[in-house]
Amino acid sequence: MKTEVELTRKQIIHLLSLTERDEQQALFDKAYATKVDLLGKRVNLRGLIEFSNVCQKNCLYCGIRNGNTLVHRYTMKDEEILQAVSIAQENGLTGVVLQSGERTDAAFVKQVVRLIQKIKNATEKSFRMTLSTGEQSLETYQKWFDAGAQRYLLRMETTNEALYNSIHPNDGSHSFKNRLNCLEIIQQVGYQTGTGVMIGLPGQSVEHLADDLLFIQQKGIDMVGMGPYIEHEQTPMYQKREIRISLMERFELALRMIAVLRLLMPTINIASTTALQSIHPFGRELGLSAGANVLMPNISPIQYRKNYLLYDNKPSLEVDANENLENLLLRIKKMGEQVVYHDYGDSNYFINRQLNH
Ligand code: 5AD
Ligand code: SF4
């Protein structure tokens, strides 16, 4: 079965530039039909646990950057994390994403190993753990993989080196080459590998975004989470707010990115991200209608959420995990999509990659 369409860079740029309503809708419909064809009317859910906002980095766009002294820092206790995992299990979810700021110290590395082992012991064999804990050494990635984490998310943010440098400080600890190197290591270690970019960054063009999609295709990425860039008032990039496109334009551009990616890579897992919902109340549903097949409802305890604000207007700050899940399930059902329970939810692309190895 042929699973990938050939699109030239020029065609991708054209599709990303569509703004006429009917043309755009036709793109979304085609991407959705492709998703339904290959993956069914099915949505995979992962519970997102933002287990620590301590971060050694200073990305210029991020609300929990180390330099933001207004943030109250926390790290959830293992028991609290396990409690969130059991909420995920009770609701039939078969995986969680463990996300935190970036730390590379030995104590953190050890803590994550312990956490993975505890979750492994508390869950079924089919339960999947995805880590989203930034740039680490080969040794650390290997250690966490050996402990039982099967997936890793490391967003490139942008695959253009100059643009990357413009959104990160030049302080010796934010290196494009290292980010790229880490992504390659993650793949080599054997994780189902996820990446993604922010959409609508100051200075970002559709050409940059087309190259991001081609990068994802060329690297054979298994899972993608990408969403609109949204400013946070307490960050240096907030100053550049005059030179960015409007939130609604970013939102639609993000939907077109999802749709084109679905055409390019029909069998990968694509998440409809929280950032979409921050701009539009039905953002996540619209992401699914444009070809995404994964949702990551936040199941972190409410008391921590206000301290994990990567950008302004982050939704679901006051709704607890169960309520959040219930709402979401209703909305998915309304769309005529079915939530996948008791299934690994592995990226089909990854499975085929393993088989052809
Ligand atoms: N707007 C949108 N996404 C953001 N992230 C961080 N800050 C922002 C922001 N201001 C995303 C980055 C990072 C992920 C954890 O959150 O892509 O990789
Ligand atoms: Fe830290 Fe990630 Fe935010 Fe960068 S984007 S400051 S690494 S939490």
Short mmCIF file of N, CA and C and ligand atoms in Angstrom, two decimals, residues 61-62 99 155 157 198 228-230 310-311, ligand 1:
data_model
loop_
_atom_site.label_atom_id
_atom_site.label_comp_id
_atom_site.label_asym_id
_atom_site.label_seq_id
_atom_site.Cartn_x
_atom_site.Cartn_y
_atom_site.Cartn_z
N TYR A 61 11.13 32.39 24.54
CA TYR A 61 9.67 32.42 24.34
C TYR A 61 8.90 31.79 25.49
N CYS A 62 9.60 31.12 26.40
CA CYS A 62 8.90 30.21 27.32
C CYS A 62 8.69 30.82 28.71
N GLN A 99 6.25 15.27 31.29
CA GLN A 99 6.95 16.45 30.77
C GLN A 99 7.48 17.31 31.91
N ARG A 155 11.01 18.61 20.75
CA ARG A 155 10.69 19.51 19.63
C ARG A 155 11.93 20.25 19.14
N GLU A 157 11.57 22.98 17.59
CA GLU A 157 11.05 24.36 17.65
C GLU A 157 11.06 25.01 16.27
N MET A 198 7.21 25.30 16.55
CA MET A 198 6.22 26.34 16.86
C MET A 198 5.89 27.07 15.56
N PRO A 228 0.70 26.61 17.51
CA PRO A 228 1.03 28.02 17.34
C PRO A 228 1.91 28.53 18.46
N TYR A 229 2.81 29.42 18.11
CA TYR A 229 3.56 30.15 19.13
C TYR A 229 2.60 31.17 19.75
N ILE A 230 2.60 31.23 21.08
CA ILE A 230 1.75 32.20 21.79
C ILE A 230 2.64 32.96 22.77
N LEU A 310 3.55 27.94 29.92
CA LEU A 310 4.57 28.18 28.91
C LEU A 310 4.22 29.43 28.12
N TYR A 311 2.90 29.71 28.01
CA TYR A 311 2.42 30.86 27.25
C TYR A 311 1.14 31.36 27.91
N1 5AD B 1 4.13 29.24 22.74
C1 5AD B 1 3.87 28.02 22.23
N2 5AD B 1 4.55 26.91 22.57
C2 5AD B 1 5.53 27.05 23.50
N3 5AD B 1 6.37 26.16 24.03
C3 5AD B 1 7.16 26.78 24.93
N4 5AD B 1 6.85 28.08 24.98
C4 5AD B 1 5.83 28.27 24.09
C5 5AD B 1 5.10 29.41 23.68
N5 5AD B 1 5.33 30.62 24.18
C6 5AD B 1 6.42 24.76 23.59
C7 5AD B 1 7.79 24.45 22.99
C8 5AD B 1 8.36 23.38 23.89
C9 5AD B 1 7.11 22.77 24.47
C10 5AD B 1 7.32 22.05 25.75
O1 5AD B 1 6.24 23.88 24.66
O2 5AD B 1 7.62 23.95 21.69
O3 5AD B 1 9.12 22.43 23.22
#
